[in-house]
Coordinates of N, CA and C and ligand atoms in Angstrom, one line a residue:
M1 N 0.9 26.6 12.0 CA 0.0 25.7 12.4 C -0.9 27.5 13.0
R2 N -2.1 27.8 13.2 CA -1.9 28.8 14.6 C -3.0 28.2 15.4
N3 N -3.3 29.0 16.3 CA -3.9 28.6 17.9 C -5.2 28.5 17.0
P4 N -6.2 27.5 17.8 CA -7.4 27.4 17.7 C -8.3 28.4 18.0
D5 N -7.9 29.1 18.5 CA -8.8 30.2 19.4 C -8.3 31.4 18.2
F6 N -7.5 31.5 17.7 CA -6.7 32.5 17.4 C -7.5 33.8 16.9
K7 N -8.4 33.6 16.3 CA -9.5 35.0 15.8 C -10.0 36.2 17.2
T8 N -10.8 34.6 18.2 CA -11.5 34.9 19.3 C -10.6 35.5 19.7
K9 N -9.1 35.3 20.0 CA -8.4 36.0 21.4 C -8.1 37.0 20.3
R10 N -7.6 37.7 19.7 CA -7.4 38.5 19.4 C -8.4 39.1 18.7
D11 N -9.5 39.4 19.0 CA -11.1 40.5 19.1 C -10.9 40.3 20.4
A12 N -10.7 39.6 21.2 CA -10.7 40.1 22.7 C -10.2 41.0 23.5
M13 N -8.6 41.0 22.9 CA -7.7 41.3 23.2 C -8.0 42.5 22.8
A14 N -8.0 42.6 21.5 CA -8.2 44.2 20.7 C -8.9 44.5 21.8
V15 N -10.0 44.4 22.7 CA -11.2 45.2 23.7 C -10.3 45.7 24.2
A16 N -9.9 44.8 25.4 CA -9.0 45.5 26.5 C -7.6 46.5 25.5
G17 N -7.3 46.2 25.2 CA -6.2 47.4 24.1 C -6.5 48.4 24.2
R18 N -7.8 48.4 23.5 CA -8.5 49.8 23.6 C -9.1 50.7 24.6
I19 N -9.2 50.0 25.5 CA -9.4 50.7 26.9 C -7.9 51.2 27.4
V20 N -7.0 50.2 27.1 CA -5.5 50.5 27.3 C -5.3 52.2 27.2
S21 N -5.6 52.1 25.9 CA -5.0 52.6 24.8 C -5.9 54.2 25.4
E22 N -7.1 54.3 25.4 CA -8.0 55.3 25.9 C -7.0 56.2 27.5
A23 N -6.9 55.1 27.8 CA -6.1 55.5 29.4 C -4.9 55.8 29.2
I24 N -4.0 55.2 28.4 CA -2.9 55.9 27.6 C -2.5 57.4 27.7
N25 N -4.3 57.3 26.2 CA -4.2 58.8 26.1 C -4.4 60.3 26.5
L26 N -5.6 59.7 27.9 CA -5.8 60.2 28.9 C -4.5 60.8 30.0
V27 N -4.1 60.1 30.4 CA -2.6 60.0 31.6 C -1.7 61.2 30.4
S28 N -1.6 60.9 29.1 CA -0.6 61.6 28.3 C -1.0 63.6 28.2
E29 N -2.1 63.8 28.1 CA -3.3 65.0 28.2 C -3.0 65.6 29.9
M30 N -3.2 64.5 30.7 CA -3.0 65.5 32.6 C -2.1 65.2 32.8
A31 N -1.1 64.9 32.3 CA 0.9 65.3 33.0 C 1.0 66.3 32.6
A32 N 1.1 67.0 33.5 CA 1.3 68.7 33.9 C 2.2 69.0 35.4
P33 N 3.0 70.2 35.5 CA 3.9 70.3 36.6 C 2.0 70.9 37.7
G34 N 2.4 70.0 38.8 CA 1.6 70.2 39.7 C 0.5 69.0 39.8
L35 N 0.6 68.5 39.3 CA -0.8 67.5 39.2 C 0.0 66.3 40.2
R36 N -0.6 65.9 41.2 CA -0.4 64.4 41.6 C -0.7 63.0 41.0
T37 N 0.3 62.1 41.3 CA -0.1 60.7 41.1 C -1.0 60.3 41.5
E38 N -1.9 60.3 42.6 CA -2.8 60.1 42.9 C -3.7 60.4 42.4
E39 N -3.9 61.3 41.5 CA -4.8 62.1 41.2 C -4.9 61.7 39.3
L40 N -3.7 61.3 38.9 CA -4.1 60.2 37.5 C -4.5 59.1 37.9
N41 N -4.2 58.3 38.9 CA -4.8 57.0 39.6 C -6.0 56.4 39.2
D42 N -6.5 57.7 40.5 CA -8.1 57.9 40.1 C -8.8 58.0 38.7
A43 N -8.5 58.9 37.8 CA -9.1 59.4 36.5 C -8.8 58.2 35.6
V44 N -7.6 57.3 35.8 CA -7.8 55.9 35.0 C -8.2 54.5 35.4
E45 N -8.2 54.8 36.9 CA -9.4 53.8 37.4 C -10.4 53.6 37.0
G46 N -10.9 55.7 36.6 CA -12.5 55.5 36.6 C -13.3 55.4 34.8
L47 N -11.7 55.4 34.3 CA -12.0 54.8 32.7 C -12.0 53.6 32.7
I48 N -11.3 53.0 33.1 CA -10.9 51.2 33.4 C -12.7 50.9 33.1
R49 N -13.0 50.9 34.6 CA -14.1 51.0 35.2 C -15.5 50.9 34.3
S50 N -15.4 52.6 34.1 CA -16.4 52.9 33.1 C -16.8 52.4 31.4
R51 N -15.6 51.5 31.1 CA -15.7 51.0 30.1 C -16.0 49.8 30.5
G52 N -15.9 49.4 31.6 CA -16.8 47.6 32.1 C -15.1 46.6 32.4
A53 N -14.5 47.1 32.5 CA -12.9 46.4 32.5 C -12.4 46.8 34.2
V54 N -11.6 46.2 34.5 CA -11.2 46.4 35.3 C -9.3 46.0 35.7
P55 N -9.1 47.3 36.4 CA -7.9 47.6 36.5 C -6.4 46.4 36.6
S56 N -5.8 45.6 35.6 CA -5.5 44.2 35.9 C -4.1 44.3 37.1
F57 N -3.8 46.0 37.4 CA -2.8 46.0 38.4 C -3.0 45.6 39.8
K58 N -4.5 45.9 39.7 CA -4.9 47.0 41.2 C -4.9 44.9 42.5
G59 N -4.0 45.2 43.5 CA -4.4 44.3 44.0 C -3.4 42.7 43.4
Y60 N -2.8 43.1 42.4 CA -1.1 41.9 42.0 C -1.1 41.3 42.6
N61 N 0.2 40.5 43.1 CA 0.8 40.0 44.0 C 0.7 41.2 45.0
G62 N -0.6 41.8 45.4 CA -0.9 43.1 46.6 C -0.4 44.1 46.1
F63 N -0.5 44.6 45.1 CA 0.5 46.1 44.2 C -1.0 47.2 44.7
P64 N -1.2 48.3 45.7 CA -2.2 48.8 46.3 C -2.6 50.3 45.6
A65 N -2.4 50.1 44.2 CA -3.3 51.6 43.4 C -3.6 50.4 42.0
S66 N -4.1 51.1 40.8 CA -4.5 50.5 39.8 C -3.6 50.7 38.7
V67 N -2.9 51.8 39.1 CA -2.3 52.3 37.8 C -0.1 52.1 38.7
C68 N 0.9 52.3 37.9 CA 1.8 52.3 38.1 C 2.7 53.6 37.9
T69 N 2.9 54.7 38.8 CA 3.9 55.9 38.5 C 5.0 56.1 38.8
S70 N 6.1 55.9 37.9 CA 7.3 56.2 38.3 C 8.2 57.3 37.7
I71 N 8.9 58.6 38.6 CA 9.0 59.5 38.2 C 10.2 59.5 38.2
N72 N 11.1 60.0 37.1 CA 12.6 60.2 37.3 C 13.9 59.1 37.2
E73 N 14.8 58.9 38.1 CA 14.9 57.5 38.5 C 14.5 56.6 38.7
Q74 N 12.9 56.6 38.9 CA 12.0 55.3 39.3 C 12.0 54.9 37.6
I75 N 12.1 53.5 38.0 CA 12.0 52.3 36.3 C 10.5 52.3 36.3
V76 N 10.2 51.3 36.9 CA 8.8 50.7 37.1 C 8.3 50.7 38.5
H77 N 7.0 50.4 38.4 CA 6.1 50.1 40.0 C 6.2 51.1 40.7
G78 N 6.4 52.1 40.4 CA 6.0 53.7 41.6 C 4.7 53.3 42.0
I79 N 4.6 53.5 43.5 CA 2.8 53.9 43.4 C 2.5 55.5 43.2
P80 N 1.4 55.0 42.6 CA 0.8 56.8 42.9 C 0.8 57.2 44.5
G81 N 0.5 58.3 44.5 CA 0.8 59.2 46.0 C 0.6 60.7 45.8
K82 N 0.4 61.3 46.9 CA 0.5 62.7 47.4 C 2.0 63.3 46.7
R83 N 2.5 62.7 45.6 CA 3.2 63.7 45.4 C 3.2 64.3 44.0
R84 N 3.6 65.9 43.7 CA 3.3 66.6 42.8 C 3.9 66.5 41.5
L85 N 4.1 66.2 40.6 CA 4.8 66.3 39.3 C 5.3 67.8 39.4
V86 N 6.6 68.1 39.2 CA 7.2 69.7 38.3 C 8.0 69.2 37.1
S87 N 7.9 70.3 36.6 CA 8.7 70.5 35.1 C 9.7 70.1 35.2
G88 N 10.0 69.2 34.1 CA 11.9 68.8 34.1 C 11.2 67.4 34.5
D89 N 10.3 67.1 35.4 CA 9.8 65.5 35.9 C 10.1 64.8 34.3
I90 N 10.5 63.5 34.2 CA 9.8 62.5 33.2 C 9.0 61.8 33.8
L91 N 7.8 61.3 33.7 CA 6.6 60.8 34.6 C 6.5 58.9 33.1
S92 N 7.1 58.0 33.5 CA 6.5 56.7 33.3 C 5.3 56.5 34.5
V93 N 4.2 55.9 33.2 CA 3.5 55.2 33.7 C 2.3 54.1 33.1
D94 N 2.0 53.2 33.4 CA 2.0 51.6 33.5 C 0.3 51.4 33.9
I95 N -0.2 50.8 32.6 CA -1.6 50.4 33.1 C -2.0 49.4 32.6
G96 N -2.8 48.8 32.9 CA -3.8 47.0 32.3 C -4.8 47.3 32.6
A97 N -6.1 47.0 32.3 CA -7.0 46.6 31.8 C -7.3 45.5 30.9
Y98 N -8.4 44.3 32.2 CA -9.4 43.0 31.8 C -10.2 43.4 32.0
I99 N -10.9 42.2 30.9 CA -12.2 42.4 30.4 C -12.4 41.1 29.1
G100 N -13.2 40.6 29.4 CA -13.7 39.8 28.7 C -13.0 38.4 29.2
G101 N -12.4 37.8 29.6 CA -11.2 37.3 29.7 C -9.5 37.3 29.8
Y102 N -9.6 38.7 28.9 CA -7.9 39.4 28.4 C -7.4 40.3 29.1
H103 N -6.4 40.6 29.2 CA -5.6 41.6 29.9 C -4.9 42.2 28.5
G104 N -4.8 43.5 28.7 CA -3.9 44.4 27.7 C -2.9 45.3 28.7
D105 N -2.2 45.6 28.1 CA -0.9 46.1 29.2 C 0.0 47.4 28.3
A106 N -0.1 48.4 28.5 CA 0.8 49.4 27.9 C 1.2 50.7 28.9
A107 N 2.6 51.0 28.2 CA 3.4 52.3 29.0 C 3.8 53.4 28.5
I108 N 3.9 54.1 29.3 CA 4.4 55.7 28.4 C 5.8 56.2 29.4
T109 N 6.6 56.6 29.0 CA 7.1 58.0 29.6 C 7.0 59.2 29.0
L110 N 6.4 59.8 29.6 CA 5.9 61.6 29.0 C 6.7 62.7 30.2
P111 N 7.2 63.7 29.2 CA 7.6 65.2 29.7 C 6.8 65.8 30.2
V112 N 7.8 65.9 31.6 CA 6.3 66.9 32.6 C 7.0 68.5 32.1
G113 N 6.4 69.4 31.9 CA 7.0 71.0 31.3 C 7.8 70.4 30.4
E114 N 8.8 71.1 30.8 CA 10.3 72.0 29.9 C 11.0 70.9 30.8
I115 N 11.8 69.5 29.9 CA 12.7 68.4 30.2 C 14.1 68.9 29.3
D116 N 15.0 68.6 30.7 CA 16.4 68.8 30.0 C 16.5 67.5 28.7
E117 N 17.5 68.0 27.5 CA 18.0 67.3 26.2 C 18.9 65.8 26.8
L118 N 18.8 65.2 27.8 CA 19.6 64.0 28.3 C 18.4 63.1 28.0
S119 N 17.2 64.1 29.1 CA 16.0 62.9 29.4 C 15.4 63.0 27.8
A120 N 15.3 63.6 27.3 CA 14.6 63.9 26.0 C 14.9 63.2 24.9
R121 N 16.1 63.1 25.4 CA 17.0 61.5 24.0 C 16.7 60.2 24.6
L122 N 16.7 60.6 26.4 CA 16.7 59.1 26.8 C 14.9 58.4 26.1
I123 N 13.7 59.7 26.2 CA 12.3 58.9 25.7 C 12.7 58.8 24.7
R124 N 13.1 59.6 23.7 CA 13.1 58.9 22.1 C 13.9 57.7 22.3
V125 N 15.1 57.5 22.2 CA 15.6 56.1 22.1 C 15.0 55.1 23.0
T126 N 14.5 55.2 23.8 CA 13.3 53.8 24.3 C 12.0 54.3 23.7
R127 N 11.4 54.7 23.4 CA 10.2 55.1 22.4 C 10.8 54.7 21.6
A128 N 10.9 54.9 20.8 CA 12.2 54.1 19.2 C 12.4 52.8 18.9
S129 N 13.0 52.4 20.6 CA 13.5 51.3 20.7 C 12.5 49.7 21.0
L130 N 11.2 50.4 20.9 CA 9.8 49.8 21.7 C 9.9 49.5 20.1
L131 N 9.0 50.9 19.3 CA 8.7 50.2 17.7 C 9.8 49.7 17.5
A132 N 11.0 49.8 17.2 CA 11.3 48.5 16.5 C 11.8 47.2 17.0
A133 N 11.6 46.5 18.1 CA 11.2 45.5 18.9 C 10.0 45.1 18.4
V134 N 8.9 46.0 18.6 CA 7.3 45.1 18.1 C 7.7 44.6 16.4
A135 N 8.6 45.5 15.6 CA 8.4 44.7 14.3 C 8.8 43.8 13.6
E136 N 9.6 42.9 14.8 CA 10.5 41.8 15.5 C 9.8 40.9 16.0
C137 N 8.7 41.3 16.4 CA 7.5 40.0 16.8 C 6.3 39.6 15.2
R138 N 6.9 38.9 14.8 CA 6.4 37.7 13.9 C 6.7 36.5 13.9
A139 N 5.7 35.4 13.0 CA 6.2 34.1 13.3 C 7.4 33.8 12.8
G140 N 8.1 33.0 13.2 CA 8.9 32.9 13.2 C 10.3 32.7 13.6
R141 N 10.8 34.4 14.1 CA 11.4 34.8 14.8 C 11.6 34.1 16.0
R142 N 12.6 34.9 16.6 CA 13.0 34.1 18.4 C 12.6 35.7 18.7
I143 N 12.5 35.3 20.6 CA 12.6 36.1 21.4 C 14.1 37.0 21.6
G144 N 15.0 36.3 21.7 CA 15.9 37.1 21.3 C 16.2 37.9 20.5
D145 N 15.4 37.8 19.4 CA 15.6 39.3 18.0 C 14.5 40.5 18.6
I146 N 13.6 40.6 19.9 CA 13.4 41.6 20.4 C 14.5 42.2 21.4
G147 N 14.6 41.2 22.2 CA 15.7 42.1 22.9 C 17.3 42.4 23.0
S148 N 17.8 41.8 21.7 CA 18.5 42.1 21.0 C 19.1 43.4 20.4
T149 N 17.1 43.8 19.5 CA 17.0 44.8 19.2 C 17.0 46.3 20.3
V150 N 16.8 46.1 21.2 CA 16.4 46.7 22.3 C 17.8 47.1 22.9
Q151 N 18.0 46.6 23.1 CA 19.9 46.5 23.5 C 21.0 47.0 23.0
R152 N 21.1 46.8 21.5 CA 21.5 47.4 20.4 C 21.1 49.4 20.1
M153 N 19.8 49.2 20.2 CA 19.9 50.8 20.1 C 19.9 51.6 22.0
A154 N 19.7 51.2 22.8 CA 20.1 51.3 23.7 C 21.8 51.6 23.8
A155 N 22.7 50.5 23.2 CA 23.9 50.6 23.4 C 24.1 51.3 22.5
D156 N 24.4 51.9 21.3 CA 24.3 52.8 20.2 C 24.2 54.2 21.3
A157 N 22.9 54.4 21.7 CA 22.9 55.7 22.3 C 23.5 56.2 23.6
G158 N 24.6 54.5 24.1 CA 25.2 55.2 25.4 C 24.2 54.9 26.7
F159 N 23.5 54.3 26.7 CA 22.8 53.5 28.1 C 22.4 52.6 27.9
Q160 N 21.9 52.0 28.9 CA 22.2 50.7 29.4 C 20.7 49.8 29.9
V161 N 20.5 48.8 29.1 CA 18.4 48.7 29.5 C 18.8 47.6 31.0
V162 N 17.8 47.6 31.5 CA 17.3 47.0 32.6 C 17.1 45.4 32.9
R163 N 17.9 44.8 33.2 CA 17.9 43.2 32.9 C 16.9 42.7 34.3
D164 N 16.7 43.3 35.2 CA 16.1 42.9 36.4 C 14.4 42.6 36.4
F165 N 14.2 43.2 35.5 CA 12.6 43.0 34.7 C 12.7 42.7 33.1
T166 N 11.4 41.8 32.5 CA 11.2 41.8 31.4 C 9.9 42.2 30.6
G167 N 10.1 42.2 29.3 CA 8.2 41.4 28.8 C 8.1 40.3 29.6
H168 N 7.0 39.9 28.7 CA 6.5 39.1 29.3 C 4.8 38.1 27.5
G169 N 4.6 37.3 27.8 CA 3.6 36.9 27.1 C 1.8 37.4 28.1
I170 N 1.2 37.4 26.9 CA 0.6 38.0 28.3 C -1.3 37.5 27.2
G171 N -2.4 37.4 28.0 CA -3.2 36.5 27.9 C -4.5 36.6 28.5
R172 N -4.8 35.4 29.1 CA -6.0 35.2 29.8 C -5.1 35.9 31.4
R173 N -3.9 35.5 31.9 CA -3.1 35.6 32.1 C -2.2 37.4 31.9
L174 N -1.9 38.4 33.4 CA -1.1 39.3 32.7 C 0.0 39.1 32.6
H175 N 1.3 38.2 32.7 CA 1.8 37.4 32.6 C 1.9 36.2 32.5
E176 N 2.5 35.7 31.5 CA 2.7 34.5 30.6 C 3.6 34.4 30.3
R177 N 4.1 32.8 30.0 CA 5.4 32.7 29.4 C 5.2 33.3 27.8
P178 N 6.3 33.9 27.1 CA 8.1 33.4 27.4 C 8.3 35.5 28.1
Q179 N 9.3 34.8 29.3 CA 9.8 36.0 29.5 C 10.4 36.5 28.1
I180 N 10.2 38.1 28.0 CA 11.1 38.7 26.8 C 11.7 39.7 27.4
P181 N 13.2 39.3 28.2 CA 14.1 40.3 28.3 C 14.6 41.3 27.1
N182 N 15.5 42.0 27.9 CA 15.4 43.4 27.1 C 17.3 43.4 26.4
Y183 N 17.2 42.2 26.3 CA 18.9 41.7 25.9 C 18.8 40.6 25.4
G184 N 19.7 40.1 24.2 CA 20.0 38.9 24.3 C 20.8 38.8 23.1
K185 N 20.7 37.3 22.1 CA 21.4 37.0 20.7 C 20.4 37.4 19.9
P186 N 20.3 37.8 19.0 CA 19.4 37.5 17.4 C 19.5 35.7 16.6
G187 N 18.2 35.3 17.2 CA 18.0 34.5 16.9 C 17.8 33.1 17.4
A188 N 18.5 33.3 19.0 CA 18.0 33.3 20.0 C 16.6 33.0 20.7
G189 N 16.8 32.1 21.8 CA 15.4 32.2 22.5 C 14.0 31.1 22.2
P190 N 13.2 31.4 22.8 CA 12.1 30.5 22.3 C 11.0 31.5 21.0
L191 N 10.9 30.5 20.2 CA 10.3 30.6 18.8 C 9.0 31.4 19.1
I192 N 9.1 32.3 18.3 CA 7.3 33.6 18.2 C 6.9 32.6 17.4
R193 N 5.4 32.6 17.8 CA 4.5 31.7 17.2 C 3.0 32.2 16.6
L194 N 2.3 31.9 15.2 CA 1.1 33.0 15.1 C 0.0 32.6 16.0
G195 N -0.3 33.5 16.5 CA -1.3 33.7 17.6 C -0.4 34.3 19.0
D196 N 0.6 34.3 19.4 CA 1.1 34.8 20.0 C 0.8 36.1 21.0
A197 N 0.3 36.4 21.8 CA 0.6 37.7 21.8 C 1.1 38.2 23.7
L198 N 2.1 39.1 22.9 CA 3.5 39.3 23.4 C 3.5 41.1 23.8
A199 N 3.7 40.9 25.0 CA 3.8 42.7 26.0 C 5.2 43.0 26.0
V200 N 5.6 43.8 25.4 CA 7.2 43.8 24.8 C 7.1 45.3 25.6
E201 N 8.2 46.1 26.3 CA 8.4 46.8 27.7 C 10.2 46.9 27.7
P202 N 10.6 47.5 26.7 CA 12.2 48.6 26.8 C 12.0 49.0 27.9
M203 N 12.8 49.0 29.2 CA 13.3 50.1 30.0 C 15.0 50.1 29.8
I204 N 15.0 51.8 29.6 CA 16.7 52.0 29.8 C 16.5 53.3 30.5
N205 N 18.4 52.8 31.3 CA 18.6 53.7 32.2 C 19.6 54.6 31.3
V206 N 20.2 55.8 31.5 CA 20.4 56.9 31.3 C 22.3 56.5 31.6
G207 N 22.3 55.9 33.3 CA 23.7 54.8 34.1 C 23.5 53.8 33.8
T208 N 23.6 53.4 35.2 CA 23.8 51.6 35.2 C 23.1 51.2 35.0
M209 N 22.3 49.7 34.6 CA 21.6 49.0 34.8 C 21.4 48.6 36.1
A210 N 22.3 48.4 37.2 CA 21.8 48.3 38.4 C 20.7 49.0 39.2
I211 N 20.2 47.9 39.5 CA 19.0 48.5 40.4 C 18.8 48.7 41.7
K212 N 17.8 49.2 42.9 CA 17.5 48.4 43.7 C 16.1 49.0 44.0
I213 N 15.3 48.3 45.1 CA 13.9 48.7 45.5 C 14.0 49.3 47.2
L214 N 13.1 50.3 46.8 CA 12.5 51.4 47.8 C 12.2 50.8 49.0
D215 N 11.8 51.2 49.9 CA 11.3 50.8 51.2 C 10.0 50.2 50.9
D216 N 9.2 50.5 49.9 CA 7.8 50.3 50.0 C 8.1 49.1 49.1
N217 N 9.0 48.6 48.6 CA 9.0 47.2 48.9 C 8.7 46.8 47.2
W218 N 8.3 48.1 46.4 CA 7.5 48.1 45.0 C 8.3 49.0 44.3
T219 N 8.5 50.1 44.5 CA 9.4 51.2 43.7 C 10.7 50.8 42.9
A220 N 11.0 50.5 42.2 CA 12.1 49.8 41.3 C 13.3 50.7 40.9
V221 N 14.2 51.5 41.7 CA 14.7 52.9 40.7 C 16.1 52.1 40.5
T222 N 17.4 53.6 40.0 CA 18.3 53.0 39.0 C 19.5 53.2 40.4
Y223 N 20.5 52.6 40.2 CA 21.3 52.4 41.7 C 22.1 53.6 41.6
D224 N 22.8 54.5 40.5 CA 23.2 55.8 40.5 C 22.3 56.8 40.2
G225 N 21.0 56.5 40.7 CA 19.7 57.9 40.4 C 19.9 58.8 39.1
S226 N 20.3 57.6 38.3 CA 20.1 58.6 37.0 C 18.7 58.0 36.1
R227 N 18.0 58.4 35.4 CA 16.8 58.4 35.1 C 16.9 57.5 34.3
S228 N 16.0 56.6 33.8 CA 14.6 55.6 33.3 C 13.6 56.2 32.9
A229 N 13.7 55.5 31.4 CA 12.3 55.3 30.4 C 12.0 54.0 30.2
H230 N 10.3 53.6 30.1 CA 9.4 52.7 29.8 C 8.9 52.9 28.9
F231 N 8.6 52.0 28.4 CA 7.5 52.0 26.8 C 6.6 50.5 26.9
E232 N 5.9 50.7 26.4 CA 5.6 49.2 26.5 C 4.1 48.7 25.6
H233 N 4.2 47.9 24.8 CA 2.7 48.2 24.3 C 2.2 46.4 24.2
T234 N 1.3 46.3 24.1 CA 0.3 44.3 23.7 C 0.7 44.6 22.2
V235 N 1.1 43.0 22.1 CA 1.7 42.9 20.6 C 0.8 41.6 20.1
F236 N -0.6 41.7 19.3 CA -0.8 40.4 18.3 C 0.3 40.1 17.4
V237 N 1.2 38.4 17.4 CA 0.9 38.1 16.0 C 0.2 37.7 15.1
G238 N -0.5 38.3 14.1 CA -1.1 37.8 13.3 C -0.5 37.5 11.7
E239 N -1.2 36.9 11.0 CA -1.0 36.8 9.2 C -0.1 37.5 8.7
N240 N -0.8 39.0 8.8 CA 0.3 40.2 8.2 C 1.2 40.3 9.4
G241 N 1.8 39.8 10.5 CA 2.9 40.2 11.5 C 2.6 41.4 12.6
P242 N 3.1 41.7 13.4 CA 2.5 42.3 14.5 C 1.4 43.4 13.8
E243 N 0.6 42.8 15.3 CA -0.3 44.1 15.3 C -0.3 44.8 16.3
I244 N 0.3 46.0 16.5 CA -0.2 46.9 18.3 C -1.3 46.5 18.3
L245 N -1.5 46.3 19.9 CA -3.2 46.1 20.2 C -3.6 47.7 21.4
T246 N -2.4 48.1 21.5 CA -2.4 49.9 22.5 C -1.9 50.6 21.7
P247 N -2.1 51.0 20.8 CA -1.8 52.0 19.9 C -2.1 53.2 20.6
W248 N -1.3 54.3 20.7 CA -1.4 55.7 21.9 C -1.7 56.9 20.6
E249 N -2.1 57.9 20.7 CA -1.7 59.5 20.5 C -1.0 60.1 20.4
W250 N -0.3 59.8 21.1 CA 0.4 60.7 21.9 C 1.8 60.5 21.5
C251 N 2.4 61.6 20.2 CA 3.4 62.6 19.5 C 4.3 63.5 20.2
W252 N 5.6 63.3 19.8 CA 6.1 64.4 21.1 C 8.0 64.3 20.5
G253 N 8.4 65.7 20.2 CA 9.9 65.9 20.0 C 10.5 65.4 18.9
G254 N 9.2 65.5 18.1 CA 9.5 65.1 16.2 C 10.0 63.4 16.6
L255 N 8.9 62.6 17.4 CA 9.8 61.5 17.1 C 8.6 60.5 15.9
Ligands
MG1 MG1 3.7 44.5 31.4

């Protein structure tokens, strides 16, 4: 049985998702040595508002900016500011947009200038784990099928998944049930149903899964200072399987 507002929800969320995609594409063009993260924030907020949408994160639980910018050992929830990107950094950007009563949410980790091979591998593995996890977003599968996929791919690469933050259902609210951990058992957890919208978001660390929160009370960093990557799509569970509502154009390093 599908949700009665199936088509309405899918179409409205596709509008929100497209705006997030545009913002992700903008960020992937802008990220370069010398750029301040607050410049990215302002550009994305301008783009989102120019499309008649509202940045989902601004003021969410008191978050002080429109996007999250997390550099190197920062996992998620970094606050944009005066810091300038330098060559060798990896930059994670998480963006949400709200329009027509629905949210879209996506994240990407970008290389800045020339990055080392370990960072490149971290980005490749995390992105690949997102796409593999998205393929599990089918009616009849379970949330554990998503998490176990990410966990296995991280472990195969010698990396660890973050356990303190999860993906989530998404729709009229930014964060809905179920939580979607990046670990789990195949065939376990809540059932995935037709018409569900899921924000799938692997967060993978080179080193320990342990984290700490900086004094700004937002920025999550790896406990051991190792690097972390984060990719996210908003996915609609349709009759023909998963539909990515936040596709981006960025492609890099033979991914
Ligand atoms: Mg999210």
